[in-house]
Amino acid sequence: MPLEAFARSEALTLGVELELQLVSLSDHDLVDTSPDMLALLGRKPFPGNVVPEITESMIEVSTTVQRGHAGLLDQLRQIRDALVRAGDRLNVGVCGGGTHPFQHWSERRIFDKPRFVEVSALYGYLARQFTIFGQHVHVGCRSGDDAMFLLHSLSRYVPHFIALSASSPFVQGEDTLFSSARLNSVFAFPLSGRAPFVLDWREFESGFFAAMERTGIVKSMKDFYWDIRPKPEYGTIELRVCDTPLDVERAAALAGYLQALCAWLLERREDPPTESDYLVYTYNRFQACRFGLDGTVVHPRSYEAMSLREDILATLRHVQPQAEQLEGEAALDHLYRTVQEGNDAQWLRRCHAESGSAEAMVDAALGRFRGA
């Protein structure tokens, strides 16, 4: 069916989705309890929305539409508290992190929902390996053209969000040496990566999407696993590269940074994005995944190599006026501290080194999510 019209939404509004781990409090492995968790959470009003994810050891929560960082953080804390209370009743822990450090994908069960069953049939073992956990941030756009402009203008800053959110250094009991190993699993899907370079919404809708639909490969935007994708039904763009942070404070800060950055980009003080901006995209993305804040990226216009940490700090300073206008200074303050103190991947490695135990590391992550 044709792609739906791009819904008009209030510019720069925010929404956040978090994919979260359900953990056994006895052995700290993932546990297949999302049906019970969803049933319990459905008995009383929930501050946002909660839905199943592809395997039964994970759930996805989302906020309502928010205008700024403070309201977003407040609702994320309410969501967290509701999840913790429900988990306590079921003897199940809830935590963030882009991967569970020692779970085995072969033990996971696909949630009984038609779309998930269809995805599993199409992608085989990749579907169960998709027991990974990301944060998605939606930013409201006044038009489809604004959405495509922001989508491509943000390509240079994708490594910032990967490095700041990275929380997936361990996979199946091994230190991967990556800061964000989660994105390696996403990249295995054939419709992942970057969106095609189209700046005009009508051209995207009637050209690219219509052609893809005719091939029979896609039915909706959900079939694309791009790093950033437009969501016409919401009137947003959706940034999908972030690992789920270990606490909701960082999740809100990342959204606040994205909001301020989009506000600055919409002032159109820079040259518009071009296809050549993507020459260094995959390299820069890899640097952020592998080395996190210690990575080195190449500027897409000047080809200057620079420290990712310094590039983030310079950009945070650059968008400070926009953050102040949006009352989001606290979001940038949080990320300044993150750059100085290290991301969640570094925190998890420290926990593992100090305790010598993957189970103790998971227990510490459970405490971080609770706000303990």
Tab-separated table of C-alpha atoms in Angstrom:
chain	number	residue	atom	x	y	z
A	1	MET	CA	0.000	0.000	0.000
A	2	PRO	CA	1.222	3.565	-0.613
A	3	LEU	CA	3.234	5.275	2.086
A	4	GLU	CA	1.005	7.365	4.348
A	5	ALA	CA	1.128	11.157	4.091
A	6	PHE	CA	3.657	12.841	6.331
A	7	ALA	CA	1.753	13.982	9.413
A	8	ARG	CA	2.366	17.559	10.466
A	9	SER	CA	3.685	17.693	14.018
A	10	GLU	CA	5.029	20.386	16.275
A	11	ALA	CA	8.664	21.010	15.406
A	12	LEU	CA	11.278	19.696	17.852
A	13	THR	CA	8.866	17.788	20.069
A	14	LEU	CA	10.365	14.625	21.527
A	15	GLY	CA	9.459	11.022	22.158
A	16	VAL	CA	11.682	8.225	23.439
A	17	GLU	CA	11.447	4.448	23.115
A	18	LEU	CA	13.574	2.145	25.271
A	19	GLU	CA	14.065	-1.585	24.734
A	20	LEU	CA	14.722	-3.119	28.146
A	21	GLN	CA	16.065	-6.390	29.533
A	22	LEU	CA	14.040	-8.722	31.738
A	23	VAL	CA	16.461	-10.457	34.100
A	24	SER	CA	16.106	-13.339	36.532
A	25	LEU	CA	17.067	-12.229	40.046
A	26	SER	CA	18.344	-15.722	40.838
A	27	ASP	CA	20.988	-16.219	38.140
A	28	HIS	CA	20.957	-12.763	36.439
A	29	ASP	CA	20.391	-14.302	32.999
A	30	LEU	CA	17.599	-13.090	30.736
A	31	VAL	CA	14.222	-14.621	31.519
A	32	ASP	CA	11.255	-15.107	29.188
A	33	THR	CA	8.652	-13.265	31.247
A	34	SER	CA	7.399	-10.455	29.004
A	35	PRO	CA	3.864	-11.961	28.740
A	36	ASP	CA	3.536	-11.896	32.546
A	37	MET	CA	5.108	-8.437	32.777
A	38	LEU	CA	2.796	-7.000	30.129
A	39	ALA	CA	-0.272	-8.553	31.770
A	40	LEU	CA	0.642	-7.039	35.132
A	41	LEU	CA	1.419	-3.605	33.690
A	42	GLY	CA	-1.884	-3.636	31.795
A	43	ARG	CA	-3.937	-3.731	35.006
A	44	LYS	CA	-3.441	-0.069	35.849
A	45	PRO	CA	-2.660	3.146	33.947
A	46	PHE	CA	0.901	3.285	32.641
A	47	PRO	CA	2.628	6.674	32.321
A	48	GLY	CA	3.626	6.050	28.708
A	49	ASN	CA	3.172	2.911	26.618
A	50	VAL	CA	4.587	-0.600	26.936
A	51	VAL	CA	4.588	-3.268	24.227
A	52	PRO	CA	6.256	-6.624	23.568
A	53	GLU	CA	9.486	-6.932	21.628
A	54	ILE	CA	10.669	-9.712	19.336
A	55	THR	CA	11.730	-12.122	22.096
A	56	GLU	CA	10.030	-12.779	25.422
A	57	SER	CA	12.982	-11.575	27.484
A	58	MET	CA	12.535	-7.952	26.478
A	59	ILE	CA	9.920	-5.209	26.407
A	60	GLU	CA	9.729	-1.769	24.822
A	61	VAL	CA	8.464	1.303	26.637
A	62	SER	CA	7.761	4.694	25.102
A	63	THR	CA	6.935	8.152	26.350
A	64	THR	CA	4.134	10.394	25.224
A	65	VAL	CA	5.024	13.444	23.128
A	66	GLN	CA	7.083	15.918	25.155
A	67	ARG	CA	8.232	19.475	24.426
A	68	GLY	CA	11.505	19.363	26.312
A	69	HIS	CA	14.059	17.596	28.430
A	70	ALA	CA	12.478	18.212	31.847
A	71	GLY	CA	9.081	16.753	30.962
A	72	LEU	CA	10.708	13.846	29.164
A	73	LEU	CA	12.920	13.008	32.131
A	74	ASP	CA	10.001	13.216	34.538
A	75	GLN	CA	7.952	10.753	32.505
A	76	LEU	CA	10.881	8.378	31.999
A	77	ARG	CA	11.331	8.280	35.775
A	78	GLN	CA	7.623	7.512	36.219
A	79	ILE	CA	7.914	4.714	33.643
A	80	ARG	CA	11.005	3.336	35.380
A	81	ASP	CA	9.289	3.318	38.769
A	82	ALA	CA	6.250	1.502	37.347
A	83	LEU	CA	8.509	-1.123	35.751
A	84	VAL	CA	10.505	-1.639	38.929
A	85	ARG	CA	7.339	-2.106	40.996
A	86	ALA	CA	5.977	-4.646	38.511
A	87	GLY	CA	9.303	-6.452	38.337
A	88	ASP	CA	9.492	-6.690	42.128
A	89	ARG	CA	6.089	-8.424	42.189
A	90	LEU	CA	7.305	-10.967	39.605
A	91	ASN	CA	10.805	-11.353	41.055
A	92	VAL	CA	12.169	-10.023	37.753
A	93	GLY	CA	14.776	-7.332	37.329
A	94	VAL	CA	14.558	-4.645	34.657
A	95	CYS	CA	17.671	-2.993	33.310
A	96	GLY	CA	19.232	-1.115	30.432
A	97	GLY	CA	22.348	-1.912	28.442
A	98	GLY	CA	22.623	-2.581	24.715
A	99	THR	CA	23.338	-6.294	25.183
A	100	HIS	CA	22.998	-8.752	28.030
A	101	PRO	CA	26.587	-9.761	28.810
A	102	PHE	CA	26.212	-13.546	28.886
A	103	GLN	CA	22.790	-14.617	27.578
A	104	HIS	CA	22.763	-17.063	24.624
A	105	TRP	CA	20.520	-16.193	21.686
A	106	SER	CA	19.714	-19.886	21.068
A	107	GLU	CA	17.731	-19.939	24.330
A	108	ARG	CA	15.430	-17.073	23.415
A	109	ARG	CA	11.753	-17.471	22.510
A	110	ILE	CA	10.025	-15.389	19.829
A	111	PHE	CA	7.045	-13.455	21.202
A	112	ASP	CA	3.799	-14.809	19.728
A	113	LYS	CA	2.813	-11.857	17.554
A	114	PRO	CA	2.221	-12.153	13.776
A	115	ARG	CA	4.867	-9.613	12.782
A	116	PHE	CA	7.522	-11.174	15.030
A	117	VAL	CA	6.710	-14.666	13.734
A	118	GLU	CA	6.979	-13.361	10.171
A	119	VAL	CA	10.326	-11.673	10.883
A	120	SER	CA	11.616	-14.861	12.482
A	121	ALA	CA	10.592	-16.930	9.470
A	122	LEU	CA	12.310	-14.484	7.110
A	123	TYR	CA	15.546	-13.858	9.009
A	124	GLY	CA	16.077	-17.187	10.764
A	125	TYR	CA	18.544	-17.134	13.660
A	126	LEU	CA	19.101	-13.383	13.196
A	127	ALA	CA	15.672	-12.789	14.750
A	128	ARG	CA	16.659	-14.393	18.064
A	129	GLN	CA	20.093	-12.776	17.874
A	130	PHE	CA	18.119	-9.514	17.744
A	131	THR	CA	17.722	-9.792	21.523
A	132	ILE	CA	19.573	-6.503	21.766
A	133	PHE	CA	18.400	-3.294	23.342
A	134	GLY	CA	18.322	0.188	21.840
A	135	GLN	CA	17.013	3.661	22.517
A	136	HIS	CA	15.077	5.349	19.727
A	137	VAL	CA	14.477	9.105	19.792
A	138	HIS	CA	11.726	10.779	17.750
A	139	VAL	CA	11.936	14.461	16.837
A	140	GLY	CA	8.869	16.259	15.486
A	141	CYS	CA	9.069	17.851	12.029
A	142	ARG	CA	6.724	20.361	10.414
A	143	SER	CA	7.014	18.696	7.004
A	144	GLY	CA	8.449	15.714	5.201
A	145	ASP	CA	11.024	17.975	3.560
A	146	ASP	CA	12.236	19.119	6.990
A	147	ALA	CA	12.398	15.479	8.045
A	148	MET	CA	14.609	14.488	5.102
A	149	PHE	CA	16.810	17.556	5.608
A	150	LEU	CA	17.355	16.688	9.266
A	151	LEU	CA	17.838	12.998	8.568
A	152	HIS	CA	20.777	13.660	6.249
A	153	SER	CA	22.158	16.670	8.121
A	154	LEU	CA	22.456	14.494	11.228
A	155	SER	CA	24.625	11.908	9.464
A	156	ARG	CA	27.806	13.665	10.568
A	157	TYR	CA	26.699	13.484	14.227
A	158	VAL	CA	25.624	9.825	14.334
A	159	PRO	CA	28.976	8.803	15.908
A	160	HIS	CA	28.288	11.213	18.791
A	161	PHE	CA	25.144	9.344	19.783
A	162	ILE	CA	26.746	5.936	19.362
A	163	ALA	CA	29.686	6.855	21.590
A	164	LEU	CA	27.679	8.684	24.255
A	165	SER	CA	25.106	5.881	24.606
A	166	ALA	CA	27.404	2.865	24.139
A	167	SER	CA	26.592	0.170	26.700
A	168	SER	CA	27.175	-3.166	24.962
A	169	PRO	CA	30.807	-4.274	25.396
A	170	PHE	CA	30.024	-7.912	26.289
A	171	VAL	CA	28.324	-10.571	24.148
A	172	GLN	CA	27.759	-14.202	25.206
A	173	GLY	CA	30.273	-13.947	28.012
A	174	GLU	CA	33.063	-12.340	25.997
A	175	ASP	CA	34.455	-8.824	25.981
A	176	THR	CA	34.056	-7.877	22.324
A	177	LEU	CA	36.526	-4.948	22.613
A	178	PHE	CA	33.704	-2.859	21.140
A	179	SER	CA	32.046	-0.014	22.994
A	180	SER	CA	28.785	-0.750	21.155
A	181	ALA	CA	28.702	-4.351	19.899
A	182	ARG	CA	24.918	-4.121	19.552
A	183	LEU	CA	25.084	-2.275	16.242
A	184	ASN	CA	27.016	-5.159	14.654
A	185	SER	CA	23.859	-7.256	15.040
A	186	VAL	CA	21.703	-4.545	13.463
A	187	PHE	CA	24.097	-4.248	10.514
A	188	ALA	CA	23.485	-7.926	9.648
A	189	PHE	CA	20.007	-7.084	8.374
A	190	PRO	CA	19.813	-6.324	4.632
A	191	LEU	CA	17.723	-3.153	5.043
A	192	SER	CA	19.944	-1.568	7.695
A	193	GLY	CA	22.558	1.181	7.415
A	194	ARG	CA	21.738	4.585	5.978
A	195	ALA	CA	18.738	5.967	4.147
A	196	PRO	CA	19.080	6.798	0.419
A	197	PHE	CA	20.078	10.383	-0.285
A	198	VAL	CA	16.755	12.068	-1.052
A	199	LEU	CA	15.900	15.512	0.326
A	200	ASP	CA	12.420	15.929	-1.163
A	201	TRP	CA	9.647	14.052	0.639
A	202	ARG	CA	7.510	13.587	-2.469
A	203	GLU	CA	10.477	12.125	-4.308
A	204	PHE	CA	11.119	9.766	-1.404
A	205	GLU	CA	7.459	8.765	-1.187
A	206	SER	CA	6.597	8.360	-4.879
A	207	GLY	CA	10.080	7.463	-6.077
A	208	PHE	CA	12.172	5.419	-3.687
A	209	PHE	CA	9.486	3.954	-1.409
A	210	ALA	CA	7.054	3.209	-4.231
A	211	ALA	CA	9.805	1.404	-6.158
A	212	MET	CA	10.812	-0.610	-3.079
A	213	GLU	CA	7.192	-1.543	-2.466
A	214	ARG	CA	6.845	-2.763	-6.067
A	215	THR	CA	9.777	-5.115	-5.545
A	216	GLY	CA	7.803	-6.806	-2.772
A	217	ILE	CA	10.705	-6.402	-0.339
A	218	VAL	CA	9.001	-3.859	1.941
A	219	LYS	CA	5.472	-3.124	3.050
A	220	SER	CA	6.022	-0.199	5.434
A	221	MET	CA	8.733	1.941	7.007
A	222	LYS	CA	9.014	-0.690	9.761
A	223	ASP	CA	10.851	-2.906	7.289
A	224	PHE	CA	13.795	-0.481	7.176
A	225	TYR	CA	16.345	-0.796	9.990
A	226	TRP	CA	18.171	2.406	9.059
A	227	ASP	CA	20.227	4.376	11.567
A	228	ILE	CA	17.773	7.243	11.080
A	229	ARG	CA	14.433	6.858	9.361
A	230	PRO	CA	11.399	9.053	8.752
A	231	LYS	CA	8.162	8.084	10.498
A	232	PRO	CA	5.414	9.747	8.468
A	233	GLU	CA	2.563	8.491	10.646
A	234	TYR	CA	4.037	10.420	13.591
A	235	GLY	CA	5.496	13.341	11.638
A	236	THR	CA	8.968	12.610	13.016
A	237	ILE	CA	12.422	11.378	12.268
A	238	GLU	CA	13.627	8.501	14.424
A	239	LEU	CA	17.264	8.176	15.526
A	240	ARG	CA	17.960	4.471	16.126
A	241	VAL	CA	21.721	4.156	16.762
A	242	CYS	CA	21.749	4.522	20.552
A	243	ASP	CA	22.233	1.586	22.897
A	244	THR	CA	19.745	1.653	25.749
A	245	PRO	CA	21.546	3.531	28.536
A	246	LEU	CA	21.840	2.068	32.015
A	247	ASP	CA	19.705	4.855	33.524
A	248	VAL	CA	16.858	7.045	32.321
A	249	GLU	CA	18.790	10.224	33.084
A	250	ARG	CA	21.196	9.490	30.236
A	251	ALA	CA	18.328	8.505	27.955
A	252	ALA	CA	16.688	11.893	28.523
A	253	ALA	CA	20.007	13.729	28.090
A	254	LEU	CA	20.617	12.097	24.700
A	255	ALA	CA	17.159	13.182	23.549
A	256	GLY	CA	17.788	16.731	24.797
A	257	TYR	CA	21.059	16.885	22.880
A	258	LEU	CA	19.351	15.677	19.706
A	259	GLN	CA	16.624	18.304	20.124
A	260	ALA	CA	19.151	21.144	20.508
A	261	LEU	CA	21.194	19.857	17.568
A	262	CYS	CA	18.108	19.683	15.329
A	263	ALA	CA	17.137	23.219	16.362
A	264	TRP	CA	20.585	24.433	15.313
A	265	LEU	CA	20.508	22.521	12.008
A	266	LEU	CA	17.075	23.921	11.135
A	267	GLU	CA	18.545	27.419	11.256
A	268	ARG	CA	20.357	26.316	8.081
A	269	ARG	CA	23.564	28.197	8.773
A	270	GLU	CA	25.646	25.408	7.245
A	271	ASP	CA	25.755	24.242	3.639
A	272	PRO	CA	22.977	21.739	2.948
A	273	PRO	CA	23.786	18.023	3.149
A	274	THR	CA	25.123	16.239	0.069
A	275	GLU	CA	25.652	12.631	-0.962
A	276	SER	CA	29.402	13.072	-0.532
A	277	ASP	CA	28.875	13.552	3.220
A	278	TYR	CA	28.485	9.771	3.349
A	279	LEU	CA	31.993	9.021	2.039
A	280	VAL	CA	33.254	8.719	5.616
A	281	TYR	CA	29.981	7.640	7.239
A	282	THR	CA	30.675	3.928	7.661
A	283	TYR	CA	34.233	4.548	8.856
A	284	ASN	CA	33.127	7.096	11.453
A	285	ARG	CA	30.306	4.823	12.583
A	286	PHE	CA	32.768	1.964	13.074
A	287	GLN	CA	35.147	4.166	15.076
A	288	ALA	CA	32.346	5.110	17.473
A	289	CYS	CA	31.176	1.496	17.840
A	290	ARG	CA	34.662	0.095	18.348
A	291	PHE	CA	36.369	2.777	20.436
A	292	GLY	CA	33.482	4.830	21.837
A	293	LEU	CA	34.545	8.244	23.079
A	294	ASP	CA	38.179	7.389	22.271
A	295	GLY	CA	37.445	7.015	18.558
A	296	THR	CA	38.758	9.191	15.738
A	297	VAL	CA	36.416	10.506	13.053
A	298	VAL	CA	36.935	12.239	9.730
A	299	HIS	CA	35.003	15.428	8.959
A	300	PRO	CA	32.895	14.811	5.825
A	301	ARG	CA	33.689	18.208	4.280
A	302	SER	CA	37.275	19.051	5.307
A	303	TYR	CA	38.480	15.405	5.651
A	304	GLU	CA	40.219	16.459	8.854
A	305	ALA	CA	40.743	13.601	11.333
A	306	MET	CA	39.728	14.555	14.863
A	307	SER	CA	39.111	13.079	18.262
A	308	LEU	CA	35.475	12.053	18.692
A	309	ARG	CA	35.594	13.226	22.300
A	310	GLU	CA	36.744	16.716	21.265
A	311	ASP	CA	34.223	16.842	18.414
A	312	ILE	CA	31.406	16.078	20.854
A	313	LEU	CA	32.587	18.727	23.305
A	314	ALA	CA	32.856	21.342	20.542
A	315	THR	CA	29.345	20.516	19.313
A	316	LEU	CA	27.867	20.645	22.811
A	317	ARG	CA	29.297	24.152	23.172
A	318	HIS	CA	28.022	25.070	19.720
A	319	VAL	CA	24.390	24.134	20.446
A	320	GLN	CA	24.346	25.639	23.951
A	321	PRO	CA	22.213	28.651	22.862
A	322	GLN	CA	19.591	26.343	21.329
A	323	ALA	CA	19.569	24.181	24.449
A	324	GLU	CA	19.018	27.257	26.603
A	325	GLN	CA	16.091	28.371	24.416
A	326	LEU	CA	14.587	24.898	24.767
A	327	GLU	CA	15.306	24.790	28.531
A	328	GLY	CA	17.532	21.781	27.977
A	329	GLU	CA	20.789	22.941	29.565
A	330	ALA	CA	20.642	20.067	32.072
A	331	ALA	CA	20.790	17.567	29.194
A	332	LEU	CA	24.038	19.053	27.915
A	333	ASP	CA	25.461	19.240	31.457
A	334	HIS	CA	24.844	15.509	31.835
A	335	LEU	CA	26.670	14.758	28.583
A	336	TYR	CA	29.610	16.990	29.468
A	337	ARG	CA	30.043	14.759	32.520
A	338	THR	CA	29.658	11.636	30.382
A	339	VAL	CA	32.484	12.742	28.102
A	340	GLN	CA	34.710	13.404	31.108
A	341	GLU	CA	33.797	10.346	33.210
A	342	GLY	CA	33.228	7.785	30.451
A	343	ASN	CA	30.234	6.077	28.868
A	344	ASP	CA	28.259	3.091	30.156
A	345	ALA	CA	30.468	0.590	28.317
A	346	GLN	CA	33.451	1.835	30.308
A	347	TRP	CA	31.411	1.710	33.525
A	348	LEU	CA	30.421	-1.916	32.839
A	349	ARG	CA	34.016	-2.903	32.179
A	350	ARG	CA	35.068	-1.316	35.463
A	351	CYS	CA	32.328	-3.230	37.293
A	352	HIS	CA	33.488	-6.473	35.714
A	353	ALA	CA	37.141	-5.814	36.546
A	354	GLU	CA	36.374	-4.929	40.156
A	355	SER	CA	33.990	-7.814	40.819
A	356	GLY	CA	35.461	-10.452	38.512
A	357	SER	CA	31.911	-11.606	37.825
A	358	ALA	CA	29.487	-11.072	34.959
A	359	GLU	CA	26.601	-11.738	37.344
A	360	ALA	CA	27.803	-8.972	39.683
A	361	MET	CA	28.051	-6.627	36.697
A	362	VAL	CA	24.396	-7.347	35.803
A	363	ASP	CA	23.415	-6.788	39.438
A	364	ALA	CA	25.130	-3.388	39.360
A	365	ALA	CA	23.299	-2.521	36.123
A	366	LEU	CA	19.991	-3.442	37.775
A	367	GLY	CA	20.830	-1.004	40.562
A	368	ARG	CA	21.671	1.746	38.084
A	369	PHE	CA	18.288	1.379	36.376
A	370	ARG	CA	16.419	1.495	39.706
A	371	GLY	CA	18.189	4.762	40.527
A	372	ALA	CA	19.831	3.121	43.532
